[in-house]
Amino acid sequence: MSGHTMRAVTITEFGGPEVLTPEDVARPEPLPTEVLVRVHAAGINPVDWKTRTGQGMAGLQTFPLILGWDVSGVVEEVGFGVTTLEPGDEVYGMPWFPRAGGAYAEYVTAPARQWARKPSTVDHVHAAAVPLAALTAWQILVDTAHVQAGQRVLITAAAGGVGHFAVQFARHLGAHVTATASAARHPWLKDLGADETIDYTTTPFEEAAADVDVVVDLVGDGHDRTSTRALKTLSQGGLLVAVPGGVSPDLAAAADAAGVRTTGFLVEPDGPALTRIAELIDAGEVSVEVERTFPLAEAATAHAHGEAGHTRGKLVLTTTD
């Protein structure tokens, strides 16, 4: 750590939003191959508040803890050995996940190759909404499911952070996209590229979707057994990617009995993928939805808002006026 201080939001115990405490802490210093980034905005994801309560990635953390993994900002310093970035570069990234990323702060450090140059056509607020959610969608569809043009993809919770990127990436890959969301979100999701929409509040999605090649389940079996129900929509040999909760023994057995495949998933830092995603954003093929921003000091209020559910796109903290 340097002799400088910075403003950050820390927690010293797991609990409700009230454990998020703004305070002055030591500013980190970049080690060799790392860069120091001045944070302009930090995205909020469900894993943030799950970890805050002692779930999510809590088992990998130590106190005091600075939450957050989505960052957009400007390179302040570079450590020895860094050749890909230099001070003044605008970057975005998902540092260190699933270890502590420290995004709820004015500065963060991380290996240079966990960053990418931010999309030039969006501001830091919108860039900060991208990394974790977009990388989750990208790594599921491209690297895990290997979605091909003409395949049928079903996305649950499609109006959320990961979901709205998954719809757009699946469309980019040439898939036929079916999205579940409340009816009010349907026109927006169709604008993003959904071919069909299902109102999960009135229609069991497993009765409305069939012959699906890939299900991206962003709800999980913890809520209305969504993953297990999604198995019924798959064609023989189809793949269910179960994101929240992963694959339980019961879900694995049900998939085997149905002749379909299933896998859990956890996102990882990926600078090259962020570079490709930035290209799609700058080309106008992918849009970023931010429902609301909060000052860094109001992280507790932001968490309470997110935990209430039904956010359209992302919530973002800002560190600058």
Short mmCIF file of C-alpha atoms in Angstrom, two decimals:
data_model
loop_
_atom_site.label_atom_id
_atom_site.label_comp_id
_atom_site.label_asym_id
_atom_site.label_seq_id
_atom_site.Cartn_x
_atom_site.Cartn_y
_atom_site.Cartn_z
CA MET A 1 0.00 0.00 0.00
CA SER A 2 1.11 3.56 -0.68
CA GLY A 3 1.09 6.44 1.76
CA HIS A 4 -1.95 7.86 0.00
CA THR A 5 -5.54 7.33 1.11
CA MET A 6 -8.77 6.98 -0.85
CA ARG A 7 -12.48 6.84 -0.19
CA ALA A 8 -13.99 3.36 -0.24
CA VAL A 9 -17.01 1.44 1.02
CA THR A 10 -15.98 -1.40 3.32
CA ILE A 11 -17.63 -4.13 5.34
CA THR A 12 -16.23 -5.75 8.48
CA GLU A 13 -18.99 -8.32 8.95
CA PHE A 14 -21.66 -9.98 6.85
CA GLY A 15 -25.15 -8.59 7.08
CA GLY A 16 -27.70 -6.22 5.58
CA PRO A 17 -27.03 -3.08 3.56
CA GLU A 18 -26.23 -1.21 6.77
CA VAL A 19 -22.84 -2.98 7.04
CA LEU A 20 -21.61 -1.02 3.99
CA THR A 21 -19.53 1.79 5.49
CA PRO A 22 -17.88 4.68 3.58
CA GLU A 23 -14.44 5.47 5.01
CA ASP A 24 -10.89 6.51 4.17
CA VAL A 25 -8.52 3.58 3.55
CA ALA A 26 -5.00 3.14 2.21
CA ARG A 27 -4.73 3.45 -1.57
CA PRO A 28 -3.28 0.35 -3.27
CA GLU A 29 -0.08 0.44 -5.31
CA PRO A 30 0.41 -1.57 -8.51
CA LEU A 31 2.74 -4.56 -8.31
CA PRO A 32 4.74 -5.66 -11.37
CA THR A 33 2.34 -6.45 -14.30
CA GLU A 34 -0.47 -4.53 -12.56
CA VAL A 35 -2.06 -1.15 -13.21
CA LEU A 36 -3.60 1.34 -10.80
CA VAL A 37 -6.97 2.54 -12.11
CA ARG A 38 -8.78 5.64 -10.93
CA VAL A 39 -12.38 4.42 -10.67
CA HIS A 40 -15.01 6.63 -12.28
CA ALA A 41 -17.89 4.15 -11.91
CA ALA A 42 -18.49 0.70 -10.41
CA GLY A 43 -21.25 -1.65 -11.49
CA ILE A 44 -23.39 -3.51 -8.96
CA ASN A 45 -24.28 -7.18 -9.43
CA PRO A 46 -26.38 -9.67 -7.45
CA VAL A 47 -23.18 -11.46 -6.39
CA ASP A 48 -22.24 -8.26 -4.53
CA TRP A 49 -25.19 -8.31 -2.15
CA LYS A 50 -25.14 -12.10 -1.89
CA THR A 51 -21.52 -11.91 -0.78
CA ARG A 52 -22.37 -9.08 1.63
CA THR A 53 -24.90 -11.36 3.36
CA GLY A 54 -22.40 -14.23 3.68
CA GLN A 55 -23.41 -16.11 0.52
CA GLY A 56 -22.08 -15.68 -3.03
CA MET A 57 -18.29 -15.47 -2.94
CA ALA A 58 -18.19 -14.90 0.84
CA GLY A 59 -16.08 -17.99 1.53
CA LEU A 60 -13.20 -16.52 -0.49
CA GLN A 61 -13.11 -13.13 1.25
CA THR A 62 -11.43 -11.66 4.32
CA PHE A 63 -12.29 -8.58 6.39
CA PRO A 64 -12.17 -5.66 6.00
CA LEU A 65 -13.66 -6.23 2.56
CA ILE A 66 -14.26 -3.81 -0.30
CA LEU A 67 -17.00 -5.30 -2.48
CA GLY A 68 -17.52 -4.95 -6.22
CA TRP A 69 -16.00 -6.32 -9.43
CA ASP A 70 -17.19 -4.01 -12.23
CA VAL A 71 -14.94 -1.03 -12.92
CA SER A 72 -14.61 1.69 -15.53
CA GLY A 73 -11.93 4.31 -15.09
CA VAL A 74 -8.58 5.72 -16.15
CA VAL A 75 -5.13 4.20 -15.72
CA GLU A 76 -3.22 6.24 -13.12
CA GLU A 77 0.01 4.24 -12.84
CA VAL A 78 1.49 1.11 -14.38
CA GLY A 79 3.69 -1.43 -12.65
CA PHE A 80 6.92 -2.84 -13.99
CA GLY A 81 6.44 -5.07 -17.03
CA VAL A 82 3.18 -3.53 -18.26
CA THR A 83 3.39 -2.88 -22.01
CA THR A 84 -0.26 -2.95 -23.09
CA LEU A 85 -1.54 0.09 -21.15
CA GLU A 86 -0.23 3.46 -20.06
CA PRO A 87 -1.37 6.30 -17.79
CA GLY A 88 -4.36 8.13 -19.22
CA ASP A 89 -5.88 5.10 -20.96
CA GLU A 90 -9.62 4.66 -20.37
CA VAL A 91 -10.25 1.05 -19.36
CA TYR A 92 -12.92 -1.24 -18.01
CA GLY A 93 -12.70 -4.65 -16.42
CA MET A 94 -13.71 -7.22 -13.81
CA PRO A 95 -10.60 -7.44 -11.60
CA TRP A 96 -9.71 -10.54 -9.62
CA PHE A 97 -13.11 -12.31 -9.64
CA PRO A 98 -13.98 -14.38 -7.61
CA ARG A 99 -11.41 -12.99 -5.16
CA ALA A 100 -12.07 -9.49 -3.81
CA GLY A 101 -12.01 -6.93 -6.60
CA GLY A 102 -12.35 -3.80 -4.48
CA ALA A 103 -14.46 -1.88 -7.00
CA TYR A 104 -16.39 0.20 -4.43
CA ALA A 105 -13.44 2.57 -4.10
CA GLU A 106 -11.71 5.48 -5.78
CA TYR A 107 -8.79 3.30 -6.94
CA VAL A 108 -8.19 -0.38 -7.72
CA THR A 109 -5.22 -2.41 -8.88
CA ALA A 110 -5.26 -5.54 -11.03
CA PRO A 111 -3.15 -7.30 -13.68
CA ALA A 112 -3.02 -5.29 -16.88
CA ARG A 113 -4.43 -8.12 -18.95
CA GLN A 114 -7.60 -8.29 -16.87
CA TRP A 115 -8.49 -4.89 -18.37
CA ALA A 116 -9.53 -3.73 -21.82
CA ARG A 117 -9.94 -0.31 -23.35
CA LYS A 118 -13.46 0.83 -22.59
CA PRO A 119 -15.97 1.25 -25.43
CA SER A 120 -15.42 4.72 -26.86
CA THR A 121 -19.11 5.35 -27.59
CA VAL A 122 -20.34 5.08 -23.98
CA ASP A 123 -19.49 6.93 -20.79
CA HIS A 124 -17.88 5.41 -17.71
CA VAL A 125 -21.27 4.76 -16.09
CA HIS A 126 -22.42 2.56 -18.94
CA ALA A 127 -19.01 0.93 -19.36
CA ALA A 128 -19.02 -0.02 -15.66
CA ALA A 129 -22.33 -1.82 -16.19
CA VAL A 130 -20.75 -4.19 -18.69
CA PRO A 131 -17.92 -6.45 -17.45
CA LEU A 132 -19.33 -9.08 -15.08
CA ALA A 133 -22.76 -9.33 -16.69
CA ALA A 134 -21.54 -9.23 -20.28
CA LEU A 135 -18.64 -11.62 -19.66
CA THR A 136 -21.06 -14.05 -18.00
CA ALA A 137 -23.34 -13.98 -21.04
CA TRP A 138 -20.43 -14.13 -23.51
CA GLN A 139 -18.58 -16.98 -21.83
CA ILE A 140 -21.80 -19.00 -21.52
CA LEU A 141 -22.92 -18.58 -25.12
CA VAL A 142 -19.58 -18.50 -26.93
CA ASP A 143 -17.15 -20.53 -24.83
CA THR A 144 -19.42 -22.98 -22.99
CA ALA A 145 -22.46 -23.62 -25.20
CA HIS A 146 -20.74 -22.80 -28.54
CA VAL A 147 -24.00 -21.40 -29.87
CA GLN A 148 -24.31 -21.57 -33.66
CA ALA A 149 -26.50 -19.72 -36.12
CA GLY A 150 -29.97 -21.24 -36.36
CA GLN A 151 -29.96 -22.77 -32.89
CA ARG A 152 -32.75 -22.00 -30.44
CA VAL A 153 -31.75 -20.29 -27.16
CA LEU A 154 -34.02 -19.72 -24.15
CA ILE A 155 -32.96 -17.07 -21.62
CA THR A 156 -34.70 -16.76 -18.25
CA ALA A 157 -34.70 -13.43 -16.37
CA ALA A 158 -33.82 -11.85 -19.68
CA ALA A 159 -34.42 -8.26 -18.57
CA GLY A 160 -31.69 -8.30 -15.94
CA GLY A 161 -28.01 -7.45 -16.18
CA VAL A 162 -26.77 -10.75 -17.60
CA GLY A 163 -30.04 -11.44 -19.41
CA HIS A 164 -30.14 -8.32 -21.55
CA PHE A 165 -26.59 -9.00 -22.74
CA ALA A 166 -27.37 -12.68 -23.37
CA VAL A 167 -30.29 -11.72 -25.61
CA GLN A 168 -28.06 -9.45 -27.69
CA PHE A 169 -25.12 -11.86 -27.92
CA ALA A 170 -27.39 -14.77 -28.88
CA ARG A 171 -28.90 -12.61 -31.61
CA HIS A 172 -25.39 -11.62 -32.76
CA LEU A 173 -24.52 -15.33 -33.03
CA GLY A 174 -27.56 -15.90 -35.25
CA ALA A 175 -29.67 -17.84 -32.78
CA HIS A 176 -33.45 -17.81 -32.44
CA VAL A 177 -33.94 -16.16 -29.03
CA THR A 178 -36.78 -16.74 -26.58
CA ALA A 179 -36.76 -14.51 -23.48
CA THR A 180 -38.73 -14.72 -20.24
CA ALA A 181 -39.67 -11.49 -18.46
CA SER A 182 -42.73 -9.61 -17.25
CA ALA A 183 -44.94 -8.27 -20.04
CA ALA A 184 -43.82 -4.66 -19.56
CA ARG A 185 -40.28 -5.64 -20.61
CA HIS A 186 -41.30 -7.45 -23.81
CA PRO A 187 -41.13 -4.52 -26.27
CA TRP A 188 -37.65 -3.60 -25.02
CA LEU A 189 -36.41 -7.20 -25.23
CA LYS A 190 -37.71 -7.50 -28.79
CA ASP A 191 -35.82 -4.33 -29.65
CA LEU A 192 -32.70 -6.02 -28.25
CA GLY A 193 -33.22 -9.03 -30.52
CA ALA A 194 -35.59 -11.47 -28.82
CA ASP A 195 -37.68 -13.37 -31.38
CA GLU A 196 -40.20 -14.56 -28.81
CA THR A 197 -41.06 -13.40 -25.30
CA ILE A 198 -42.85 -15.25 -22.50
CA ASP A 199 -44.54 -13.53 -19.56
CA TYR A 200 -43.41 -15.76 -16.70
CA THR A 201 -46.03 -14.18 -14.39
CA THR A 202 -48.92 -15.60 -16.42
CA THR A 203 -47.49 -18.49 -18.46
CA PRO A 204 -45.28 -21.39 -17.33
CA PHE A 205 -42.37 -20.96 -19.73
CA GLU A 206 -41.92 -24.73 -20.06
CA GLU A 207 -45.37 -24.88 -21.66
CA ALA A 208 -44.57 -22.15 -24.18
CA ALA A 209 -41.03 -23.09 -25.29
CA ALA A 210 -39.92 -26.34 -26.94
CA ASP A 211 -37.11 -27.84 -29.04
CA VAL A 212 -34.59 -25.51 -27.41
CA ASP A 213 -30.88 -26.18 -27.98
CA VAL A 214 -29.50 -24.07 -25.12
CA VAL A 215 -31.14 -22.72 -21.96
CA VAL A 216 -29.37 -19.91 -20.14
CA ASP A 217 -31.05 -20.10 -16.73
CA LEU A 218 -30.41 -16.98 -14.67
CA VAL A 219 -33.02 -17.82 -12.01
CA GLY A 220 -32.06 -21.25 -10.67
CA ASP A 221 -33.85 -24.00 -8.80
CA GLY A 222 -34.01 -21.88 -5.66
CA HIS A 223 -36.99 -20.04 -7.16
CA ASP A 224 -39.91 -22.14 -8.43
CA ARG A 225 -37.49 -24.91 -9.52
CA THR A 226 -36.75 -22.97 -12.67
CA SER A 227 -33.74 -25.05 -13.73
CA THR A 228 -35.60 -28.34 -13.37
CA ARG A 229 -38.59 -26.96 -15.28
CA ALA A 230 -36.27 -25.69 -18.02
CA LEU A 231 -35.17 -29.27 -18.78
CA LYS A 232 -38.61 -29.85 -20.32
CA THR A 233 -37.94 -27.24 -23.01
CA LEU A 234 -34.74 -28.85 -24.32
CA SER A 235 -34.43 -31.03 -27.38
CA GLN A 236 -32.51 -34.30 -27.04
CA GLY A 237 -28.89 -33.54 -26.29
CA GLY A 238 -29.65 -29.91 -25.51
CA LEU A 239 -27.73 -27.99 -22.86
CA LEU A 240 -28.93 -26.23 -19.70
CA VAL A 241 -26.48 -23.74 -18.22
CA ALA A 242 -27.57 -23.29 -14.60
CA VAL A 243 -26.02 -20.09 -13.30
CA PRO A 244 -27.44 -19.37 -9.80
CA GLY A 245 -27.06 -22.42 -7.62
CA GLY A 246 -25.31 -24.58 -10.19
CA VAL A 247 -26.23 -28.21 -10.78
CA SER A 248 -27.54 -30.18 -7.82
CA PRO A 249 -27.46 -34.00 -7.79
CA ASP A 250 -31.23 -34.00 -8.30
CA LEU A 251 -30.97 -31.68 -11.31
CA ALA A 252 -28.17 -33.78 -12.81
CA ALA A 253 -30.24 -36.95 -12.40
CA ALA A 254 -33.29 -35.32 -13.99
CA ALA A 255 -31.17 -34.15 -16.93
CA ASP A 256 -29.74 -37.64 -17.44
CA ALA A 257 -33.23 -39.13 -17.39
CA ALA A 258 -34.40 -36.59 -19.98
CA GLY A 259 -31.43 -37.16 -22.28
CA VAL A 260 -30.14 -33.61 -22.00
CA ARG A 261 -26.97 -32.02 -20.65
CA THR A 262 -26.45 -29.51 -17.87
CA THR A 263 -23.55 -27.55 -16.45
CA GLY A 264 -22.89 -24.95 -13.81
CA PHE A 265 -20.97 -21.79 -14.62
CA LEU A 266 -18.75 -19.17 -13.01
CA VAL A 267 -17.43 -16.17 -14.90
CA GLU A 268 -13.71 -15.28 -14.94
CA PRO A 269 -11.70 -12.18 -15.89
CA ASP A 270 -11.22 -12.00 -19.66
CA GLY A 271 -9.56 -8.95 -21.21
CA PRO A 272 -9.69 -10.25 -24.80
CA ALA A 273 -13.44 -10.94 -24.54
CA LEU A 274 -14.01 -7.44 -23.14
CA THR A 275 -12.14 -6.06 -26.15
CA ARG A 276 -14.49 -7.94 -28.48
CA ILE A 277 -17.54 -6.82 -26.49
CA ALA A 278 -16.36 -3.20 -26.69
CA GLU A 279 -16.13 -3.55 -30.46
CA LEU A 280 -19.75 -4.75 -30.59
CA ILE A 281 -20.89 -1.85 -28.40
CA ASP A 282 -19.01 0.69 -30.52
CA ALA A 283 -20.47 -0.87 -33.69
CA GLY A 284 -23.98 -0.32 -32.33
CA GLU A 285 -24.74 -4.06 -32.16
CA VAL A 286 -24.97 -4.17 -28.36
CA SER A 287 -26.55 -1.60 -26.04
CA VAL A 288 -26.06 -1.22 -22.30
CA GLU A 289 -28.99 -0.59 -19.98
CA VAL A 290 -28.46 1.32 -16.73
CA GLU A 291 -31.57 1.77 -14.64
CA ARG A 292 -30.11 4.07 -11.99
CA THR A 293 -26.88 5.47 -10.59
CA PHE A 294 -25.91 6.19 -6.97
CA PRO A 295 -22.98 8.08 -5.44
CA LEU A 296 -20.37 5.77 -3.91
CA ALA A 297 -21.37 6.82 -0.40
CA GLU A 298 -24.92 5.56 -1.06
CA ALA A 299 -23.88 1.97 -1.75
CA ALA A 300 -26.21 0.73 1.00
CA THR A 301 -29.19 2.39 -0.67
CA ALA A 302 -28.14 0.92 -4.01
CA HIS A 303 -27.93 -2.58 -2.54
CA ALA A 304 -31.39 -2.26 -0.99
CA HIS A 305 -32.76 -1.17 -4.36
CA GLY A 306 -31.12 -4.08 -6.16
CA GLU A 307 -32.21 -6.67 -3.64
CA ALA A 308 -35.82 -5.58 -4.09
CA GLY A 309 -35.63 -7.19 -7.54
CA HIS A 310 -36.94 -6.39 -11.01
CA THR A 311 -34.08 -4.06 -12.01
CA ARG A 312 -34.01 -3.36 -15.73
CA GLY A 313 -30.38 -3.76 -16.73
CA LYS A 314 -27.85 -2.56 -14.16
CA LEU A 315 -27.27 -0.30 -11.16
CA VAL A 316 -24.04 1.69 -11.00
CA LEU A 317 -22.07 3.58 -8.33
CA THR A 318 -20.25 6.75 -9.32
CA THR A 319 -17.11 8.13 -7.65
CA THR A 320 -16.97 11.43 -9.55
CA ASP A 321 -19.47 14.28 -9.89
#
